[in-house]
PDB file of C-alpha atoms in Angstrom:
ATOM      1  CA  GLN A   1       0.000   0.000   0.000  1.00 47.00           C
ATOM      2  CA  VAL A   2       1.330   3.423  -0.958  1.00 51.00           C
ATOM      3  CA  ARG A   3       0.624   6.649   0.910  1.00 54.00           C
ATOM      4  CA  LEU A   4       0.526   9.883  -1.043  1.00 52.00           C
ATOM      5  CA  GLY A   5       1.327  12.608   1.451  1.00 54.00           C
ATOM      6  CA  PRO A   6       0.998  16.249   0.342  1.00 55.00           C
ATOM      7  CA  ASN A   7       4.686  16.974   1.060  1.00 55.00           C
ATOM      8  CA  ASP A   8       6.008  13.668  -0.252  1.00 59.00           C
ATOM      9  CA  LYS A   9       8.304  14.287  -3.248  1.00 57.00           C
ATOM     10  CA  THR A  10       7.419  10.881  -4.689  1.00 61.00           C
ATOM     11  CA  SER A  11       3.690  11.566  -4.479  1.00 70.00           C
ATOM     12  CA  ASP A  12       3.733  13.460  -7.789  1.00 75.00           C
ATOM     13  CA  THR A  13       5.427  10.514  -9.479  1.00 75.00           C
ATOM     14  CA  LEU A  14       2.912   8.083  -7.993  1.00 78.00           C
ATOM     15  CA  ARG A  15      -0.025  10.306  -8.893  1.00 81.00           C
ATOM     16  CA  ARG A  16       1.172  10.451 -12.514  1.00 83.00           C
ATOM     17  CA  TYR A  17       1.691   6.692 -12.569  1.00 82.00           C
ATOM     18  CA  TYR A  18      -1.746   5.952 -11.114  1.00 83.00           C
ATOM     19  CA  GLY A  19      -3.195   8.465 -13.574  1.00 87.00           C
ATOM     20  CA  GLU A  20      -1.656   6.472 -16.433  1.00 87.00           C
ATOM     21  CA  VAL A  21      -3.118   3.285 -14.977  1.00 87.00           C
ATOM     22  CA  ALA A  22      -6.571   4.888 -14.723  1.00 91.00           C
ATOM     23  CA  LEU A  23      -6.359   6.209 -18.297  1.00 94.00           C
ATOM     24  CA  THR A  24      -5.338   2.786 -19.612  1.00 92.00           C
ATOM     25  CA  ASP A  25      -8.142   1.136 -17.649  1.00 94.00           C
ATOM     26  CA  ASP A  26     -10.627   3.590 -19.167  1.00 96.00           C
ATOM     27  CA  TYR A  27      -9.471   2.842 -22.719  1.00 96.00           C
ATOM     28  CA  VAL A  28      -9.508  -0.920 -22.183  1.00 96.00           C
ATOM     29  CA  GLY A  29     -13.074  -0.548 -20.907  1.00 96.00           C
ATOM     30  CA  ARG A  30     -13.956   1.373 -24.070  1.00 97.00           C
ATOM     31  CA  VAL A  31     -12.611  -1.454 -26.229  1.00 97.00           C
ATOM     32  CA  PHE A  32     -14.800  -4.009 -24.429  1.00 96.00           C
ATOM     33  CA  LYS A  33     -17.885  -1.750 -24.615  1.00 97.00           C
ATOM     34  CA  THR A  34     -17.325  -1.155 -28.330  1.00 98.00           C
ATOM     35  CA  LEU A  35     -16.909  -4.870 -29.051  1.00 97.00           C
ATOM     36  CA  GLU A  36     -20.146  -5.532 -27.161  1.00 96.00           C
ATOM     37  CA  ALA A  37     -22.013  -2.758 -28.990  1.00 98.00           C
ATOM     38  CA  LEU A  38     -20.854  -4.095 -32.373  1.00 98.00           C
ATOM     39  CA  GLY A  39     -21.798  -7.669 -31.460  1.00 97.00           C
ATOM     40  CA  LEU A  40     -18.178  -8.805 -31.750  1.00 97.00           C
ATOM     41  CA  ALA A  41     -17.415  -9.648 -28.111  1.00 94.00           C
ATOM     42  CA  GLU A  42     -18.161 -13.368 -28.530  1.00 92.00           C
ATOM     43  CA  ARG A  43     -15.973 -13.659 -31.661  1.00 93.00           C
ATOM     44  CA  THR A  44     -12.986 -11.567 -30.603  1.00 95.00           C
ATOM     45  CA  LEU A  45      -9.937 -12.643 -28.630  1.00 95.00           C
ATOM     46  CA  VAL A  46      -8.638  -9.694 -26.600  1.00 96.00           C
ATOM     47  CA  VAL A  47      -5.114  -9.964 -25.232  1.00 94.00           C
ATOM     48  CA  ILE A  48      -3.625  -7.551 -22.714  1.00 93.00           C
ATOM     49  CA  VAL A  49       0.074  -7.917 -21.970  1.00 90.00           C
ATOM     50  CA  GLY A  50       2.676  -5.782 -20.224  1.00 85.00           C
ATOM     51  CA  ASP A  51       6.363  -5.796 -21.031  1.00 80.00           C
ATOM     52  CA  HIS A  52       7.491  -4.730 -17.543  1.00 80.00           C
ATOM     53  CA  GLY A  53       6.356  -3.589 -14.134  1.00 79.00           C
ATOM     54  CA  GLU A  54       7.732  -0.651 -12.170  1.00 78.00           C
ATOM     55  CA  ALA A  55      10.062  -0.574  -9.148  1.00 77.00           C
ATOM     56  CA  MET A  56       8.156   1.462  -6.582  1.00 75.00           C
ATOM     57  CA  ASP A  57       9.202   0.004  -3.248  1.00 74.00           C
ATOM     58  CA  GLU A  58      11.540   2.357  -1.360  1.00 73.00           C
ATOM     59  CA  ALA A  59      13.340  -0.714   0.003  1.00 74.00           C
ATOM     60  CA  HIS A  60      14.401  -1.500  -3.566  1.00 71.00           C
ATOM     61  CA  SER A  61      15.694   1.998  -4.283  1.00 72.00           C
ATOM     62  CA  TYR A  62      19.392   2.553  -4.841  1.00 70.00           C
ATOM     63  CA  GLU A  63      21.677   4.551  -7.140  1.00 73.00           C
ATOM     64  CA  VAL A  64      23.166   2.566 -10.010  1.00 70.00           C
ATOM     65  CA  LEU A  65      26.840   3.529  -9.903  1.00 70.00           C
ATOM     66  CA  LYS A  66      27.485   3.077 -13.625  1.00 71.00           C
ATOM     67  CA  THR A  67      24.563   5.215 -14.791  1.00 73.00           C
ATOM     68  CA  GLY A  68      23.813   7.429 -11.803  1.00 73.00           C
ATOM     69  CA  ARG A  69      20.140   6.477 -12.119  1.00 71.00           C
ATOM     70  CA  ILE A  70      17.953   5.752  -9.121  1.00 69.00           C
ATOM     71  CA  SER A  71      16.238   2.376  -9.339  1.00 68.00           C
ATOM     72  CA  GLN A  72      12.932   3.537  -7.817  1.00 70.00           C
ATOM     73  CA  PHE A  73      10.136   4.537 -10.242  1.00 72.00           C
ATOM     74  CA  THR A  74      11.833   2.836 -13.134  1.00 73.00           C
ATOM     75  CA  HIS A  75      12.133  -0.628 -14.639  1.00 73.00           C
ATOM     76  CA  GLY A  76      14.768  -3.008 -15.945  1.00 70.00           C
ATOM     77  CA  VAL A  77      17.177  -2.025 -13.193  1.00 72.00           C
ATOM     78  CA  THR A  78      16.391  -4.348 -10.284  1.00 78.00           C
ATOM     79  CA  LEU A  79      14.487  -7.422 -11.573  1.00 82.00           C
ATOM     80  CA  TYR A  80      12.540  -7.552  -8.319  1.00 82.00           C
ATOM     81  CA  ASP A  81       9.147  -9.223  -8.674  1.00 84.00           C
ATOM     82  CA  GLU A  82       7.396  -5.853  -8.901  1.00 84.00           C
ATOM     83  CA  GLU A  83       9.175  -5.373 -12.248  1.00 84.00           C
ATOM     84  CA  LEU A  84       8.783  -8.952 -13.471  1.00 85.00           C
ATOM     85  CA  HIS A  85       5.169  -9.733 -12.528  1.00 85.00           C
ATOM     86  CA  VAL A  86       3.301  -8.266 -15.496  1.00 85.00           C
ATOM     87  CA  PRO A  87      -0.233  -8.677 -16.790  1.00 85.00           C
ATOM     88  CA  LEU A  88      -0.912 -11.361 -19.368  1.00 89.00           C
ATOM     89  CA  VAL A  89      -4.671 -11.506 -19.897  1.00 92.00           C
ATOM     90  CA  PHE A  90      -6.656 -13.434 -22.511  1.00 94.00           C
ATOM     91  CA  VAL A  91     -10.379 -12.699 -22.914  1.00 94.00           C
ATOM     92  CA  ARG A  92     -12.797 -14.507 -25.196  1.00 92.00           C
ATOM     93  CA  PRO A  93     -16.166 -15.609 -23.863  1.00 90.00           C
ATOM     94  CA  GLY A  94     -16.732 -19.335 -24.240  1.00 88.00           C
ATOM     95  CA  VAL A  95     -13.092 -20.012 -25.093  1.00 90.00           C
ATOM     96  CA  VAL A  96     -11.044 -18.613 -22.203  1.00 91.00           C
ATOM     97  CA  PRO A  97     -12.399 -19.467 -18.738  1.00 90.00           C
ATOM     98  CA  GLU A  98     -13.539 -16.235 -17.108  1.00 89.00           C
ATOM     99  CA  GLY A  99     -11.642 -15.176 -13.986  1.00 88.00           C
ATOM    100  CA  LYS A 100      -9.107 -18.031 -14.138  1.00 88.00           C
ATOM    101  CA  GLN A 101      -5.747 -17.071 -12.669  1.00 88.00           C
ATOM    102  CA  ILE A 102      -2.558 -19.079 -13.069  1.00 86.00           C
ATOM    103  CA  ALA A 103      -0.276 -18.951 -10.031  1.00 81.00           C
ATOM    104  CA  ALA A 104       2.627 -20.823 -11.680  1.00 83.00           C
ATOM    105  CA  SER A 105       5.593 -18.946 -13.107  1.00 83.00           C
ATOM    106  CA  VAL A 106       5.076 -18.261 -16.770  1.00 87.00           C
ATOM    107  CA  SER A 107       7.095 -16.396 -19.358  1.00 87.00           C
ATOM    108  CA  LEU A 108       6.228 -13.919 -22.077  1.00 87.00           C
ATOM    109  CA  LEU A 109       7.667 -16.634 -24.360  1.00 90.00           C
ATOM    110  CA  ASP A 110       4.386 -18.440 -23.602  1.00 92.00           C
ATOM    111  CA  PHE A 111       2.390 -15.697 -25.314  1.00 91.00           C
ATOM    112  CA  GLY A 112       2.852 -17.012 -28.874  1.00 93.00           C
ATOM    113  CA  PRO A 113       2.033 -20.680 -28.229  1.00 96.00           C
ATOM    114  CA  THR A 114      -1.003 -19.688 -26.148  1.00 95.00           C
ATOM    115  CA  LEU A 115      -2.277 -17.275 -28.791  1.00 94.00           C
ATOM    116  CA  PHE A 116      -1.825 -19.860 -31.559  1.00 95.00           C
ATOM    117  CA  GLU A 117      -3.769 -22.504 -29.622  1.00 95.00           C
ATOM    118  CA  LEU A 118      -6.583 -20.116 -28.674  1.00 94.00           C
ATOM    119  CA  VAL A 119      -7.186 -19.142 -32.325  1.00 92.00           C
ATOM    120  CA  GLY A 120      -6.856 -22.708 -33.608  1.00 93.00           C
ATOM    121  CA  LEU A 121      -3.500 -22.456 -35.377  1.00 95.00           C
ATOM    122  CA  PRO A 122      -1.041 -25.355 -35.273  1.00 95.00           C
ATOM    123  CA  PRO A 123       1.963 -24.997 -32.948  1.00 93.00           C
ATOM    124  CA  GLU A 124       4.918 -23.087 -34.376  1.00 94.00           C
ATOM    125  CA  PRO A 125       8.103 -25.164 -33.947  1.00 94.00           C
ATOM    126  CA  ARG A 126      10.229 -22.022 -33.480  1.00 94.00           C
ATOM    127  CA  HIS A 127       8.280 -20.917 -30.389  1.00 94.00           C
ATOM    128  CA  GLN A 128      10.313 -21.465 -27.236  1.00 90.00           C
ATOM    129  CA  GLY A 129       7.454 -21.111 -24.756  1.00 90.00           C
ATOM    130  CA  ARG A 130       4.518 -23.350 -23.943  1.00 92.00           C
ATOM    131  CA  SER A 131       0.802 -22.876 -24.341  1.00 94.00           C
ATOM    132  CA  LEU A 132      -0.962 -21.823 -21.166  1.00 94.00           C
ATOM    133  CA  VAL A 133      -4.302 -23.196 -22.400  1.00 94.00           C
ATOM    134  CA  PRO A 134      -3.993 -26.481 -20.452  1.00 93.00           C
ATOM    135  CA  MET A 135      -3.462 -24.497 -17.226  1.00 92.00           C
ATOM    136  CA  MET A 136      -6.423 -22.252 -18.131  1.00 93.00           C
ATOM    137  CA  ARG A 137      -8.501 -25.428 -18.212  1.00 90.00           C
ATOM    138  CA  GLY A 138      -7.287 -26.486 -14.772  1.00 88.00           C
ATOM    139  CA  GLU A 139      -4.385 -28.842 -15.603  1.00 89.00           C
ATOM    140  CA  GLU A 140      -1.396 -28.730 -13.283  1.00 84.00           C
ATOM    141  CA  PRO A 141       1.713 -26.925 -14.579  1.00 80.00           C
ATOM    142  CA  GLU A 142       5.115 -28.538 -14.987  1.00 75.00           C
ATOM    143  CA  ALA A 143       6.710 -29.295 -11.619  1.00 70.00           C
ATOM    144  CA  ASP A 144       9.730 -27.052 -12.189  1.00 73.00           C
ATOM    145  CA  ARG A 145      10.503 -24.546 -14.866  1.00 82.00           C
ATOM    146  CA  VAL A 146      13.425 -22.201 -15.345  1.00 87.00           C
ATOM    147  CA  ILE A 147      12.464 -18.603 -16.153  1.00 87.00           C
ATOM    148  CA  PHE A 148      15.149 -16.196 -17.434  1.00 89.00           C
ATOM    149  CA  SER A 149      14.953 -12.415 -17.030  1.00 89.00           C
ATOM    150  CA  GLU A 150      17.351  -9.655 -17.952  1.00 88.00           C
ATOM    151  CA  GLY A 151      17.535  -5.927 -17.486  1.00 84.00           C
ATOM    152  CA  LYS A 152      20.007  -3.073 -17.563  1.00 80.00           C
ATOM    153  CA  GLY A 153      23.170  -4.670 -16.212  1.00 83.00           C
ATOM    154  CA  ASN A 154      21.542  -7.640 -14.505  1.00 86.00           C
ATOM    155  CA  ARG A 155      20.318 -11.171 -15.163  1.00 91.00           C
ATOM    156  CA  ALA A 156      18.128 -13.555 -13.176  1.00 91.00           C
ATOM    157  CA  LEU A 157      16.997 -17.178 -13.282  1.00 91.00           C
ATOM    158  CA  ARG A 158      13.969 -18.377 -11.327  1.00 88.00           C
ATOM    159  CA  SER A 159      13.570 -22.060 -10.573  1.00 87.00           C
ATOM    160  CA  GLY A 160      12.249 -24.221  -7.756  1.00 82.00           C
ATOM    161  CA  GLY A 161      11.055 -21.264  -5.685  1.00 82.00           C
ATOM    162  CA  TRP A 162      14.447 -19.510  -5.880  1.00 88.00           C
ATOM    163  CA  LYS A 163      15.694 -16.577  -7.909  1.00 88.00           C
ATOM    164  CA  TYR A 164      19.380 -16.516  -8.813  1.00 91.00           C
ATOM    165  CA  TYR A 165      20.376 -12.939  -9.459  1.00 87.00           C
ATOM    166  CA  VAL A 166      23.550 -11.397 -10.910  1.00 90.00           C
ATOM    167  CA  ARG A 167      24.372  -7.734 -11.302  1.00 83.00           C
ATOM    168  CA  LEU A 168      27.091  -6.982 -13.797  1.00 82.00           C
ATOM    169  CA  PRO A 169      30.148  -4.898 -12.777  1.00 81.00           C
ATOM    170  CA  GLY A 170      29.245  -1.233 -12.347  1.00 74.00           C
ATOM    171  CA  PHE A 171      25.579  -2.001 -11.674  1.00 68.00           C
ATOM    172  CA  GLU A 172      26.040  -3.128  -8.055  1.00 65.00           C
TER     173      GLU A 172
END
């Protein structure tokens, strides 16, 4: 939970960020309303995906020596979960189970295989990810999966409940 005090220097940054979130939410709502009004909601697959989150936690804030940038209110610098946990939403009534959430670690590499399966295309051999459709239908995910992430001067692997994290020289 974030407090926006009137004298807090970060409050302006947070207000702008939450304003962007509200604006995006409004436009996404408009898309759904328009699809419904045109009678296309049942025939349209809507996909919402983010490419990164934002580092907002003060505990994760530090100055990157090599660049002089502060890690808070940015992305690609820390690889904390707040930057890596991004939305990946598929909506199509009658095809994608409504409200289903997948708790397992997934990768944006899974986007292509999932999209192909949802629209009825055959798997693409060059895709490196896996389709999330079986998990959407309630099947259990693989027991262990390695997820790779990279940012500005850092790399991370997640596997078995652990995250192995390396910052490159100058980005300590």
